[in-house]
mmCIF file of C-alpha atoms in Angstrom:
data_model
loop_
_atom_site.group_PDB
_atom_site.id
_atom_site.type_symbol
_atom_site.label_atom_id
_atom_site.label_comp_id
_atom_site.label_asym_id
_atom_site.label_seq_id
_atom_site.Cartn_x
_atom_site.Cartn_y
_atom_site.Cartn_z
ATOM 1 C CA LYS A 211 -36.346 -59.298 -48.084
ATOM 2 C CA ASN A 212 -35.379 -58.794 -44.477
ATOM 3 C CA LEU A 213 -33.262 -55.744 -43.765
ATOM 4 C CA ASN A 214 -33.249 -56.551 -40.044
ATOM 5 C CA ALA A 215 -30.806 -59.403 -40.666
ATOM 6 C CA LEU A 216 -28.257 -56.935 -42.123
ATOM 7 C CA PHE A 217 -27.976 -54.617 -39.178
ATOM 8 C CA SER A 218 -27.079 -54.976 -35.472
ATOM 9 C CA LYS A 219 -29.431 -52.107 -34.541
ATOM 10 C CA MET A 220 -31.938 -49.913 -36.358
ATOM 11 C CA PHE A 221 -33.403 -46.662 -35.081
ATOM 12 C CA PHE A 222 -36.646 -44.927 -36.049
ATOM 13 C CA SER A 223 -37.193 -41.157 -35.836
ATOM 14 C CA ASN A 224 -40.657 -41.541 -34.261
ATOM 15 C CA GLU A 225 -38.971 -43.428 -31.390
ATOM 16 C CA LEU A 226 -36.207 -40.845 -30.993
ATOM 17 C CA GLY A 227 -38.462 -37.825 -30.666
ATOM 18 C CA HIS A 228 -36.710 -35.882 -33.436
ATOM 19 C CA THR A 229 -37.119 -35.712 -37.128
ATOM 20 C CA LYS A 230 -34.504 -37.289 -39.429
ATOM 21 C CA SER A 231 -33.582 -33.836 -40.655
ATOM 22 C CA GLU A 232 -32.503 -32.736 -37.192
ATOM 23 C CA LYS A 233 -28.891 -33.256 -36.179
ATOM 24 C CA GLU A 234 -30.089 -34.078 -32.675
ATOM 25 C CA SER A 235 -31.669 -37.338 -33.888
ATOM 26 C CA PHE A 236 -28.304 -38.521 -35.182
ATOM 27 C CA ARG A 237 -26.459 -37.315 -32.049
ATOM 28 C CA ALA A 238 -28.968 -39.321 -29.978
ATOM 29 C CA VAL A 239 -28.268 -42.480 -31.969
ATOM 30 C CA LEU A 240 -24.503 -41.989 -31.692
ATOM 31 C CA ASN A 241 -24.879 -41.488 -27.957
ATOM 32 C CA GLN A 242 -27.073 -44.607 -27.576
ATOM 33 C CA LEU A 243 -24.588 -46.727 -29.529
ATOM 34 C CA GLY A 244 -21.542 -45.151 -27.879
ATOM 35 C CA THR A 245 -19.927 -44.812 -31.293
ATOM 36 C CA THR A 246 -18.427 -42.339 -33.724
ATOM 37 C CA PRO A 247 -20.084 -41.159 -36.908
ATOM 38 C CA ASP A 248 -17.653 -43.057 -39.169
ATOM 39 C CA GLU A 249 -18.759 -46.357 -37.617
ATOM 40 C CA CYS A 250 -22.401 -45.828 -38.656
ATOM 41 C CA LEU A 251 -24.474 -46.154 -41.793
ATOM 42 C CA PHE A 252 -27.621 -44.167 -42.411
ATOM 43 C CA ILE A 253 -30.095 -45.257 -45.101
ATOM 44 C CA ASP A 254 -33.095 -43.220 -46.198
ATOM 45 C CA ASP A 255 -35.179 -42.625 -49.277
ATOM 46 C CA LYS A 256 -35.010 -38.817 -48.955
ATOM 47 C CA GLU A 257 -32.081 -36.508 -49.656
ATOM 48 C CA LYS A 258 -32.576 -33.998 -46.785
ATOM 49 C CA PRO A 259 -31.962 -36.480 -43.902
ATOM 50 C CA ILE A 260 -29.042 -37.956 -45.788
ATOM 51 C CA ALA A 261 -27.463 -34.472 -46.099
ATOM 52 C CA THR A 262 -27.911 -33.995 -42.357
ATOM 53 C CA ALA A 263 -26.283 -37.290 -41.546
ATOM 54 C CA ARG A 264 -23.426 -36.677 -43.921
ATOM 55 C CA SER A 265 -22.815 -33.253 -42.391
ATOM 56 C CA LEU A 266 -22.045 -35.090 -39.120
ATOM 57 C CA GLY A 267 -19.693 -37.553 -40.857
ATOM 58 C CA ILE A 268 -22.100 -40.471 -41.042
ATOM 59 C CA LYS A 269 -21.918 -42.728 -44.077
ATOM 60 C CA SER A 270 -25.265 -42.414 -45.845
ATOM 61 C CA LEU A 271 -27.029 -44.077 -48.724
ATOM 62 C CA LEU A 272 -30.099 -43.111 -50.633
ATOM 63 C CA PHE A 273 -32.459 -46.052 -50.754
ATOM 64 C CA THR A 274 -33.964 -46.685 -54.135
ATOM 65 C CA ASN A 275 -34.299 -50.485 -54.093
ATOM 66 C CA TYR A 276 -33.055 -53.521 -52.190
ATOM 67 C CA GLU A 277 -30.546 -54.682 -54.834
ATOM 68 C CA THR A 278 -28.972 -51.268 -55.202
ATOM 69 C CA LEU A 279 -28.728 -50.971 -51.407
ATOM 70 C CA LEU A 280 -26.888 -54.225 -51.160
ATOM 71 C CA SER A 281 -24.563 -53.193 -53.996
ATOM 72 C CA GLU A 282 -23.830 -49.814 -52.379
ATOM 73 C CA MET A 283 -23.212 -51.475 -49.027
ATOM 74 C CA ASN A 284 -20.803 -53.879 -50.682
ATOM 75 C CA ARG A 285 -19.001 -50.985 -52.348
ATOM 76 C CA LEU A 286 -18.512 -49.484 -48.845
ATOM 77 C CA ASN A 287 -17.241 -52.831 -47.583
ATOM 78 C CA ILE A 288 -20.189 -53.199 -45.245
#
């Protein structure tokens, strides 16, 4: 299943120079996109980075499997 087809842009922490648990990584993404937190979706399989993203107002989903991800995205009207 190809997640790339679902998103206009994907970012990876190793390319940003910050860990996913650092607020700076999310600020860098928002800056690169020129967008606000409420316009973004963060997906990860760990709770700590999700908590960081949510603390900045970014919609966030815990990835457990592809079908659940699609269902949760649909619930959010994404």
